[in-house]
Each structure stands twice: as C-alpha cells, then as structure tokens.
Coordinates of N, CA and C in Angstrom, one line a residue:
X1292 N 0.9 -1.2 0.0 CA 0.0 0.0 0.0 C 0.9 1.2 0.0
X1293 N 0.7 2.1 -0.9 CA 1.5 3.3 -1.0 C 1.1 4.3 0.1
X1294 N 2.2 4.8 0.7 CA 1.9 5.8 1.8 C 2.2 7.2 1.4
X1295 N 1.4 8.1 1.9 CA 1.7 9.5 1.7 C 2.9 9.9 2.4
X1296 N 3.5 11.0 2.0 CA 4.6 11.6 2.7 C 4.3 11.8 4.1
X1297 N 5.1 11.3 5.1 CA 4.7 11.4 6.5 C 4.4 12.8 6.9
X1298 N 5.0 13.8 6.3 CA 4.8 15.2 6.7 C 3.3 15.6 6.4
X1299 N 2.7 14.8 5.5 CA 1.3 15.2 5.1 C 0.3 14.5 6.0
X1300 N 0.7 13.5 6.8 CA -0.2 12.8 7.7 C -1.1 13.7 8.6
X1301 N -0.5 14.8 9.0 CA -1.1 15.6 10.0 C -1.8 16.8 9.5
X1302 N -1.9 17.0 8.2 CA -2.8 18.0 7.6 C -4.3 17.5 7.9
X1303 N -5.1 18.4 8.3 CA -6.5 18.0 8.7 C -7.5 18.9 7.9
X1304 N -8.7 18.3 7.9 CA -9.8 19.0 7.2 C -11.1 18.6 8.0
X1305 N -12.2 19.4 7.9 CA -13.4 19.0 8.5 C -14.0 17.7 8.0
X1306 N -14.6 16.9 8.9 CA -15.2 15.7 8.4 C -16.5 16.1 7.6
X1307 N -16.6 15.5 6.5 CA -17.7 15.9 5.5 C -19.0 15.1 5.7
X1308 N -18.8 13.8 6.0 CA -20.0 13.0 6.1 C -19.8 11.9 7.1
X1309 N -20.8 11.4 7.7 CA -20.7 10.3 8.7 C -21.7 9.2 8.4
X1310 N -21.4 8.1 9.0 CA -22.4 7.0 9.0 C -22.9 6.8 10.5
X1311 N -24.1 6.5 10.6 CA -24.7 6.3 12.0 C -24.9 4.8 12.1
X1312 N -24.3 4.1 13.1 CA -24.3 2.7 13.2 C -25.6 2.2 13.8
X1313 N -26.2 2.9 14.7 CA -27.5 2.5 15.3 C -28.1 3.8 16.0
X1314 N -29.5 3.7 16.1 CA -30.3 4.7 16.6 C -30.1 6.1 15.9
X1315 N -30.3 6.1 14.6 CA -30.0 7.3 13.9 C -30.8 8.5 14.3
X1316 N -32.0 8.2 14.9 CA -32.8 9.4 15.4 C -32.2 10.0 16.6
X1317 N -31.2 9.4 17.2 CA -30.6 10.0 18.4 C -29.2 10.6 18.1
X1318 N -29.0 10.8 16.8 CA -27.8 11.4 16.3 C -28.1 12.5 15.2
X1319 N -27.6 13.7 15.4 CA -27.8 14.7 14.4 C -26.4 15.2 13.9
X1320 N -26.3 15.4 12.6 CA -25.1 15.9 12.0 C -25.4 17.1 11.2
X1321 N -24.7 18.2 11.4 CA -24.8 19.4 10.6 C -23.5 19.7 10.0
X1322 N -23.3 19.3 8.7 CA -22.0 19.6 8.0 C -21.7 21.0 7.9
X1323 N -22.7 21.9 7.8 CA -22.4 23.4 7.6 C -21.6 23.9 8.9
X1324 N -22.1 23.5 10.1 CA -21.4 24.0 11.3 C -20.4 23.0 11.8
X1325 N -20.3 21.8 11.1 CA -19.3 20.8 11.5 C -19.6 20.4 12.9
X1326 N -20.8 20.0 13.2 CA -21.2 19.6 14.6 C -22.0 18.4 14.5
X1327 N -21.9 17.6 15.6 CA -22.7 16.3 15.8 C -23.2 16.3 17.2
X1328 N -24.4 15.8 17.3 CA -25.0 15.7 18.7 C -25.4 14.2 18.8
X1329 N -25.0 13.6 20.0 CA -25.5 12.3 20.3 C -26.3 12.4 21.6
X1330 N -27.4 11.7 21.6 CA -28.4 11.7 22.7 C -28.6 10.3 23.3
X1331 N -28.5 10.2 24.6 CA -28.8 9.0 25.3 C -30.1 9.2 26.1
X1332 N -31.1 8.4 25.8 CA -32.4 8.5 26.5 C -33.0 7.1 26.5
X1333 N -34.4 7.1 26.6 CA -35.1 5.8 26.6 C -34.8 4.9 25.4
X1334 N -34.3 5.5 24.3 CA -34.0 4.7 23.1 C -32.6 4.0 23.2
X1335 N -31.9 4.4 24.3 CA -30.5 3.9 24.4 C -29.6 5.0 23.8
X1336 N -28.4 4.7 23.4 CA -27.5 5.6 22.9 C -27.4 5.5 21.4
X1337 N -26.3 6.1 20.8 CA -26.1 6.1 19.4 C -24.6 6.1 19.1
X1338 N -24.2 5.7 17.9 CA -22.8 5.8 17.5 C -22.6 6.2 16.1
X1339 N -21.7 7.2 15.9 CA -21.4 7.6 14.5 C -20.0 7.3 14.2
X1340 N -19.7 7.3 12.9 CA -18.3 7.0 12.5 C -18.0 7.7 11.2
X1341 N -16.8 7.9 10.8 CA -16.4 8.4 9.5 C -16.8 7.3 8.5
X1342 N -17.0 7.8 7.2 CA -17.4 6.8 6.2 C -16.2 6.1 5.5
X1343 N -15.0 6.6 5.9 CA -13.8 6.0 5.3 C -12.8 5.7 6.5
X1344 N -12.0 4.7 6.3 CA -10.9 4.4 7.2 C -9.7 5.3 6.8
X1345 N -8.8 5.5 7.8 CA -7.6 6.3 7.6 C -6.4 5.5 8.1
X1346 N -5.3 5.7 7.5 CA -4.0 5.0 7.9 C -3.1 6.1 8.4
X1347 N -3.1 6.4 9.7 CA -2.3 7.4 10.4 C -2.9 8.8 10.2
X1348 N -2.4 9.8 11.0 CA -2.8 11.1 10.9 C -3.3 11.7 12.2
X1349 N -3.8 12.9 12.1 CA -4.4 13.6 13.3 C -5.9 13.7 13.2
X1350 N -6.5 13.4 14.3 CA -8.0 13.4 14.5 C -8.3 14.2 15.7
X1351 N -9.2 15.1 15.5 CA -9.5 16.1 16.6 C -10.9 16.5 16.7
X1352 N -11.4 16.8 17.8 CA -12.8 17.4 18.0 C -12.9 18.2 19.3
X1353 N -13.7 19.2 19.2 CA -14.1 19.9 20.5 C -15.3 19.1 21.0
X1354 N -15.3 18.7 22.3 CA -16.3 17.9 22.9 C -16.8 18.5 24.1
X1355 N -18.1 18.6 24.3 CA -18.8 18.9 25.6 C -19.6 17.7 26.0
X1356 N -19.2 17.1 27.1 CA -19.8 15.9 27.5 C -21.2 16.2 28.2
X1357 N -22.0 15.1 28.3 CA -23.3 15.3 28.9 C -23.3 15.9 30.3
X1358 N -24.3 16.7 30.6 CA -24.5 17.3 31.9 C -25.3 16.4 32.8
X1359 N -25.3 16.7 34.1 CA -26.1 15.9 35.1 C -25.4 14.7 35.6
X1360 N -26.1 13.8 36.2 CA -25.6 12.6 36.8 C -25.5 11.6 35.7
X1361 N -24.3 11.4 35.2 CA -24.0 10.5 34.1 C -23.5 9.2 34.5
X1362 N -23.6 8.8 35.8 CA -23.1 7.5 36.2 C -23.6 6.4 35.4
X1363 N -22.7 5.5 35.0 CA -23.1 4.3 34.2 C -22.8 4.5 32.7
X1364 N -22.7 5.8 32.3 CA -22.5 6.0 30.8 C -21.1 6.1 30.4
X1365 N -20.8 5.8 29.2 CA -19.5 5.9 28.6 C -19.7 6.8 27.4
X1366 N -19.0 7.9 27.3 CA -19.0 8.8 26.1 C -17.5 8.9 25.6
X1367 N -17.3 9.1 24.3 CA -16.0 8.9 23.8 C -15.7 9.5 22.5
X1368 N -14.5 9.4 22.1 CA -14.1 9.5 20.7 C -12.9 8.6 20.5
X1369 N -12.9 7.8 19.4 CA -11.9 6.8 19.3 C -11.7 6.4 17.8
X1370 N -10.6 5.7 17.6 CA -10.3 5.1 16.3 C -10.4 3.6 16.4
X1371 N -11.0 2.9 15.4 CA -11.1 1.4 15.4 C -11.1 0.9 14.0
X1372 N -10.4 -0.2 13.8 CA -10.4 -0.8 12.4 C -11.7 -1.3 12.1
X1373 N -12.5 -1.8 13.1 CA -13.9 -2.2 12.9 C -14.5 -2.5 14.2
X1374 N -15.5 -1.7 14.6 CA -16.1 -2.0 15.9 C -16.8 -3.3 15.9
X1375 N -16.5 -4.1 17.0 CA -17.1 -5.4 17.2 C -16.2 -6.5 16.7
X1376 N -15.2 -6.2 15.9 CA -14.2 -7.2 15.5 C -13.3 -7.6 16.6
X1377 N -13.0 -8.9 16.8 CA -12.2 -9.3 17.9 C -10.8 -9.2 17.7
X1378 N -10.3 -8.8 16.5 CA -8.9 -8.6 16.3 C -8.6 -7.2 15.8
X1379 N -9.4 -6.2 16.4 CA -9.3 -4.9 16.0 C -8.1 -4.2 16.5
X1380 N -7.7 -3.1 15.7 CA -6.8 -2.1 16.3 C -7.7 -1.0 16.7
X1381 N -7.2 -0.2 17.7 CA -8.1 0.8 18.3 C -7.3 1.8 19.1
X1382 N -7.7 3.1 19.1 CA -7.1 4.1 20.0 C -8.2 4.9 20.6
X1383 N -8.2 5.0 21.9 CA -9.4 5.6 22.6 C -9.1 6.8 23.5
X1384 N -10.1 7.7 23.5 CA -10.4 8.6 24.6 C -11.8 8.2 25.1
X1385 N -11.9 7.8 26.4 CA -13.2 7.4 26.9 C -13.5 8.1 28.2
X1386 N -14.6 8.7 28.3 CA -15.1 9.4 29.5 C -15.9 8.4 30.3
X1387 N -15.7 8.3 31.6 CA -16.4 7.4 32.5 C -17.4 8.2 33.3
X1388 N -18.7 7.9 33.1 CA -19.7 8.7 33.6 C -19.7 8.9 35.1
X1389 N -19.1 8.0 35.9 CA -19.0 8.2 37.3 C -18.2 9.3 37.8
X1390 N -17.3 9.9 36.9 CA -16.4 10.9 37.3 C -16.0 11.7 36.1
X1391 N -16.6 12.9 35.9 CA -16.4 13.7 34.7 C -15.1 14.6 34.8
X1392 N -14.3 14.4 35.8 CA -13.0 15.1 35.9 C -11.8 14.3 35.4
X1393 N -12.1 13.1 34.9 CA -11.1 12.2 34.4 C -11.4 11.7 33.0
X1394 N -10.4 11.2 32.3 CA -10.6 10.5 31.0 C -9.7 9.3 31.0
X1395 N -10.1 8.3 30.3 CA -9.3 7.1 30.2 C -8.8 7.0 28.7
X1396 N -7.5 6.8 28.6 CA -6.9 6.5 27.3 C -6.5 5.0 27.2
X1397 N -6.6 4.4 26.0 CA -6.2 3.0 25.8 C -5.9 2.8 24.3
X1398 N -5.3 1.7 24.0 CA -5.1 1.3 22.6 C -5.0 -0.2 22.5
X1399 N -5.5 -0.7 21.4 CA -5.5 -2.1 21.1 C -4.7 -2.4 19.8
X1400 N -4.0 -3.6 19.8 CA -3.4 -4.1 18.6 C -3.9 -5.5 18.4
X1401 N -4.4 -5.8 17.3 CA -5.0 -7.1 16.9 C -5.8 -7.7 18.1
X1402 N -6.7 -6.8 18.6 CA -7.6 -7.3 19.7 C -7.1 -7.2 21.1
X1403 N -5.9 -6.9 21.3 CA -5.3 -6.9 22.6 C -5.2 -5.5 23.1
X1404 N -5.8 -5.2 24.3 CA -5.8 -3.9 24.9 C -5.0 -3.9 26.2
X1405 N -5.8 -3.7 27.3 CA -5.2 -3.7 28.6 C -4.0 -2.7 28.8
X1406 N -4.2 -1.6 28.1 CA -3.2 -0.5 28.2 C -3.8 0.8 28.7
X1407 N -4.8 0.6 29.6 CA -5.6 1.8 30.1 C -4.7 2.7 30.9
X1408 N -5.0 3.9 30.8 CA -4.4 4.9 31.7 C -5.5 6.0 32.0
X1409 N -5.5 6.4 33.3 CA -6.5 7.4 33.7 C -5.8 8.8 33.8
X1410 N -6.4 9.8 33.3 CA -5.8 11.1 33.4 C -6.7 12.1 34.1
X1411 N -6.2 12.9 35.0 CA -7.0 14.0 35.6 C -7.1 15.1 34.6
X1412 N -8.3 15.6 34.3 CA -8.5 16.6 33.3 C -8.2 18.0 33.9
X1413 N -8.5 18.2 35.2 CA -8.4 19.5 35.8 C -9.6 20.4 35.5
X1414 N -10.7 19.8 35.0 CA -11.9 20.4 34.8 C -13.0 19.4 34.7
X1415 N -14.3 19.8 34.7 CA -15.4 18.9 34.5 C -15.7 18.9 33.0
X1416 N -15.6 17.7 32.4 CA -15.7 17.6 30.9 C -17.1 18.1 30.4
X1417 N -18.1 18.3 31.3 CA -19.4 18.7 30.8 C -19.6 20.2 30.9
X1418 N -18.6 20.9 31.5 CA -18.8 22.4 31.7 C -18.6 23.2 30.5
X1419 N -18.0 22.7 29.5 CA -17.8 23.5 28.3 C -17.0 22.6 27.2
X1420 N -16.7 23.2 26.1 CA -16.0 22.5 25.1 C -14.5 22.5 25.3
X1421 N -13.9 21.3 25.1 CA -12.4 21.1 25.2 C -12.0 20.3 24.0
X1422 N -10.8 20.5 23.6 CA -10.2 19.9 22.4 C -9.5 18.6 22.7
X1423 N -9.9 17.5 22.1 CA -9.3 16.2 22.3 C -8.7 15.7 20.9
X1424 N -7.5 15.4 20.9 CA -6.8 15.1 19.7 C -6.0 13.8 19.8
X1425 N -6.1 12.9 18.8 CA -5.2 11.7 18.7 C -4.3 12.0 17.5
X1426 N -3.0 11.8 17.8 CA -2.0 11.9 16.7 C -1.4 10.5 16.6
X1427 N -1.7 9.9 15.4 CA -1.3 8.5 15.2 C -0.2 8.4 14.1
X1428 N 0.9 7.9 14.5 CA 2.0 7.8 13.5 C 2.4 6.3 13.4
X1429 N 3.2 5.9 12.4 CA 3.6 4.5 12.3 C 4.3 4.0 13.5
X1430 N 5.0 4.9 14.3 CA 5.8 4.4 15.4 C 5.4 5.0 16.7
X1431 N 4.3 5.8 16.8 CA 3.9 6.4 18.1 C 2.4 6.8 18.0
X1432 N 1.9 7.0 19.2 CA 0.5 7.6 19.4 C 0.7 8.7 20.4
X1433 N 0.0 9.9 20.2 CA -0.1 10.9 21.2 C -1.5 11.2 21.4
X1434 N -1.9 11.3 22.7 CA -3.2 11.8 23.1 C -3.0 13.2 23.7
X1435 N -3.8 14.2 23.1 CA -3.6 15.6 23.4 C -4.9 16.2 23.8
X1436 N -4.9 17.0 24.9 CA -6.1 17.7 25.4 C -5.7 19.1 25.5
X1437 N -6.5 20.0 24.8 CA -6.3 21.4 24.8 C -4.9 21.8 24.5
X1438 N -4.3 21.0 23.6 CA -2.9 21.3 23.1 C -1.8 20.7 24.0
X1439 N -2.2 20.1 25.0 CA -1.2 19.5 25.9 C -1.1 18.0 25.8
X1440 N 0.1 17.4 25.5 CA 0.2 16.0 25.4 C 0.1 15.3 26.8
X1441 N -1.0 14.5 26.9 CA -1.2 13.8 28.2 C -0.6 12.4 28.2
X1442 N -0.4 11.8 27.0 CA 0.2 10.5 27.0 C 0.9 10.3 25.6
X1443 N 2.0 9.6 25.6 CA 2.6 9.2 24.4 C 3.0 7.7 24.5
X1444 N 2.6 6.9 23.5 CA 3.0 5.5 23.4 C 3.9 5.3 22.2
X1445 N 5.0 4.7 22.3 CA 6.0 4.5 21.2 C 6.1 3.0 20.9
X1446 N 6.3 2.7 19.6 CA 6.6 1.4 19.2 C 8.0 1.0 19.6
X1447 N 8.1 -0.2 20.2 CA 9.4 -0.7 20.6 C 9.3 -2.2 20.6
X1448 N 10.4 -2.8 20.8 CA 10.5 -4.3 20.7 C 9.5 -4.9 21.7
X1449 N 8.6 -5.8 21.2 CA 7.6 -6.4 22.1 C 6.4 -5.6 22.3
X1450 N 6.4 -4.4 21.8 CA 5.2 -3.5 22.0 C 4.8 -2.8 20.7
X1451 N 3.8 -3.3 20.1 CA 3.3 -2.8 18.8 C 2.4 -1.5 19.0
X1452 N 2.2 -0.8 17.9 CA 1.2 0.2 17.9 C 0.2 -0.1 16.7
X1453 N -1.0 0.4 16.7 CA -1.9 0.1 15.7 C -1.4 0.4 14.3
X1454 N -1.7 -0.5 13.4 CA -1.2 -0.4 12.0 C -2.3 -0.7 10.9
X1455 N -3.5 -1.0 11.4 CA -4.6 -1.3 10.5 C -5.3 0.1 10.2
X1456 N -5.8 0.3 9.0 CA -6.6 1.5 8.7 C -7.8 1.5 9.7
X1457 N -8.1 2.7 10.2 CA -9.2 2.8 11.2 C -10.2 3.9 10.9
X1458 N -11.4 3.6 11.2 CA -12.5 4.7 11.2 C -12.4 5.6 12.5
X1459 N -12.9 6.8 12.4 CA -13.1 7.6 13.6 C -14.5 7.3 14.0
X1460 N -14.6 7.0 15.3 CA -15.9 6.7 15.9 C -16.2 7.6 17.1
X1461 N -17.5 7.7 17.5 CA -17.9 8.3 18.8 C -19.2 7.7 19.1
X1462 N -19.5 7.6 20.4 CA -20.7 7.0 20.9 C -21.0 7.4 22.3
X1463 N -22.3 7.3 22.7 CA -22.7 7.3 24.1 C -23.5 6.1 24.4
X1464 N -23.1 5.3 25.4 CA -23.7 4.0 25.7 C -23.7 3.7 27.2
X1465 N -24.6 2.8 27.6 CA -24.7 2.4 29.0 C -23.7 1.3 29.2
X1466 N -22.6 1.6 30.0 CA -21.6 0.6 30.3 C -21.6 0.1 31.7
X1467 N -22.8 0.3 32.3 CA -22.8 0.0 33.8 C -22.8 -1.5 34.1
X1468 N -23.0 -2.3 33.0 CA -22.9 -3.8 33.3 C -21.5 -4.3 33.3
X1469 N -20.5 -3.5 32.9 CA -19.1 -3.9 32.9 C -18.5 -3.8 34.3
X1470 N -17.9 -4.9 34.7 CA -17.3 -5.0 36.0 C -18.2 -4.6 37.1
X1471 N -19.5 -5.1 37.0 CA -20.5 -4.8 38.0 C -20.6 -3.3 38.4
X1472 N -20.5 -2.5 37.4 CA -20.6 -1.0 37.6 C -19.4 -0.3 38.1
X1473 N -18.3 -1.1 38.3 CA -17.1 -0.4 38.8 C -16.4 0.5 37.8
X1474 N -16.6 0.2 36.5 CA -15.9 1.0 35.5 C -16.5 2.4 35.3
X1475 N -17.8 2.4 35.0 CA -18.4 3.7 34.8 C -19.4 4.1 35.9
X1476 N -19.6 3.2 36.9 CA -20.6 3.4 37.9 C -21.9 2.8 37.5
X1477 N -22.8 2.7 38.5 CA -24.2 2.2 38.2 C -25.0 3.2 37.4
X1478 N -25.9 2.8 36.5 CA -26.7 3.7 35.7 C -27.8 4.3 36.6
X1479 N -27.9 5.6 36.7 CA -28.9 6.3 37.5 C -30.0 6.8 36.6
X1480 N -29.6 7.6 35.7 CA -30.6 8.1 34.7 C -31.5 9.2 35.1
X1481 N -31.2 9.9 36.2 CA -32.1 10.9 36.7 C -32.1 12.2 35.9
X1482 N -31.1 12.4 35.1 CA -31.0 13.6 34.3 C -31.2 13.4 32.8
X1483 N -31.8 12.3 32.4 CA -32.0 12.0 31.0 C -32.9 13.1 30.4
X1484 N -32.7 13.5 29.1 CA -31.7 13.0 28.2 C -30.3 13.5 28.4
X1485 N -29.3 12.7 28.1 CA -27.9 13.0 28.2 C -27.4 13.3 26.7
X1486 N -26.9 14.5 26.6 CA -26.5 15.0 25.2 C -25.0 15.3 25.2
X1487 N -24.3 14.6 24.3 CA -22.9 14.8 24.1 C -22.7 15.6 22.8
X1488 N -22.0 16.7 22.8 CA -21.8 17.6 21.7 C -20.4 17.5 21.1
X1489 N -20.3 17.4 19.8 CA -19.0 17.4 19.1 C -19.1 18.5 18.1
X1490 N -18.0 19.3 18.0 CA -17.9 20.3 17.0 C -16.5 20.5 16.5
X1491 N -16.3 21.1 15.3 CA -15.0 21.3 14.7 C -14.3 19.9 14.6
X1492 N -15.0 18.9 14.1 CA -14.4 17.6 14.0 C -13.5 17.6 12.8
X1493 N -12.2 17.2 13.0 CA -11.2 17.2 11.9 C -10.6 15.8 11.7
X1494 N -10.4 15.5 10.4 CA -9.8 14.2 10.1 C -8.6 14.5 9.1
X1495 N -7.8 13.5 8.9 CA -6.7 13.7 7.9 C -7.1 14.1 6.5
X1496 N -6.3 14.9 5.9 CA -6.5 15.3 4.5 C -6.2 14.1 3.5
X1497 N -5.1 13.4 3.7 CA -4.5 12.6 2.7 C -4.3 11.2 3.0
X1498 N -4.8 10.7 4.1 CA -4.5 9.3 4.5 C -5.7 8.4 4.5
X1499 N -6.8 8.8 3.8 CA -8.0 8.0 3.7 C -7.6 6.7 2.9
X1500 N -8.2 5.6 3.3 CA -7.9 4.3 2.6 C -9.2 3.7 2.1
X1501 N -9.2 3.4 0.9 CA -10.4 2.6 0.4 C -10.1 1.1 0.6
X1502 N -10.9 0.5 1.5 CA -10.6 -0.8 1.9 C -11.9 -1.6 2.0
X1503 N -12.0 -2.7 1.2 CA -13.2 -3.5 1.2 C -13.1 -4.6 2.2
X1504 N -12.0 -4.7 2.9 CA -11.9 -5.8 3.9 C -12.5 -5.4 5.2
X1505 N -12.8 -6.4 6.0 CA -13.4 -6.1 7.3 C -12.5 -6.4 8.5
X1506 N -11.2 -6.3 8.2 CA -10.3 -6.5 9.3 C -9.1 -5.6 9.1

C-alpha cells in the first residue's frame, strides 16, 4: 500500500459526512457547522463514524460531555479498524460517567488492549468544550487535550502500535454492566436525556484508505 509523505499525515480537514451505526434518530449531524449531537435516553445511545478508514494522521474534535448525573454511561471519541471485530486495532479517549473530571486512554493491537491509563482533566468535561486530539504515527501515538500531550506511546520491541486502517468513531452508551458497575458506575438516569456535543471535528486530508476488507 503506497503511503503519503509522512509530513502530510497531520494535515487536517473538517469531516464531511458520517455513518450512523445505530439509533439514527438519536444522532444529528450538521455539515455546515461541522457539529454532531449524540443523545442517550429511553432509546439507548447512538454511535457515529467516519465513512472511510484512515491510515495514520491527526484526528481532533471539540467535545462537551453530557451534563447531570451521568453515572453508568461511557462517552468517547476513538479510532477502530472495525467496531465489534475481535482482532481490531483501536485508539481511545473514553469518559467514564461516574467521574467527569477524568478521562481514560487506551489502545489495542489485533484485539489486545489492557493499556488503560486514567488522566485527571483539571476540569469537568461537561462544563464546556475542550479539544481532544489523537496523533497517530507508524511508530507512536499521542493523546492531546487542549494542546497538551497527556500520553505518548511508542513502538518498541515487544510493544506494537496500531497499523490497520481505522475509522473515527464516537458513541454514548450504557456501560454499567461492565465489572458490575465499577468502571463507569451504576446507571442512575435521573437527568435523562444526556447530550454529548461534538464540533469542529477534523480528520486527515491525505490518509483515507479505500478498503473493502473487514479486518
């Protein structure tokens, strides 16, 4: 597969179109304002993704997480070669509804994760918009919040980094069943509907990959 000049990996442009994987009525996309809204309510949550995969580059969005008591919910932005595939590559920012002053980062290679780290945000992620950026290179990953690198993972012997083309995804879902509620807390639901706002979503200019495979 021919690769673009690495210097071009990190040129970005607004996302032009999205696919909605489930509950389309709970997801709104306005290309003119480059904004997406996800709502979690009695219908459950929703998930959107880019319509193409990318191989490396910079992915960024301003995000305002849902207000109120979000215990039990997971809201996020992440890259994945294919959601639901057991051998996926993946790079995550995940907000855990039990505590909106932290964010979890993680990444997977061929289905293997267990690389979670928790980061103190220094703010409540629902109080306003903040910028979350993933910089994915062939030999490293950087997670950046409001321009500050909070984590860097580097490829080294015995430690791979994702190398499969990946979609940009985001979702809001009830994760309270995981680890008996220890991960995101028990679902309370007293402030439904929960609305997660994304705007100024940017994807790479030159690293989109046309791929008919599902792995």
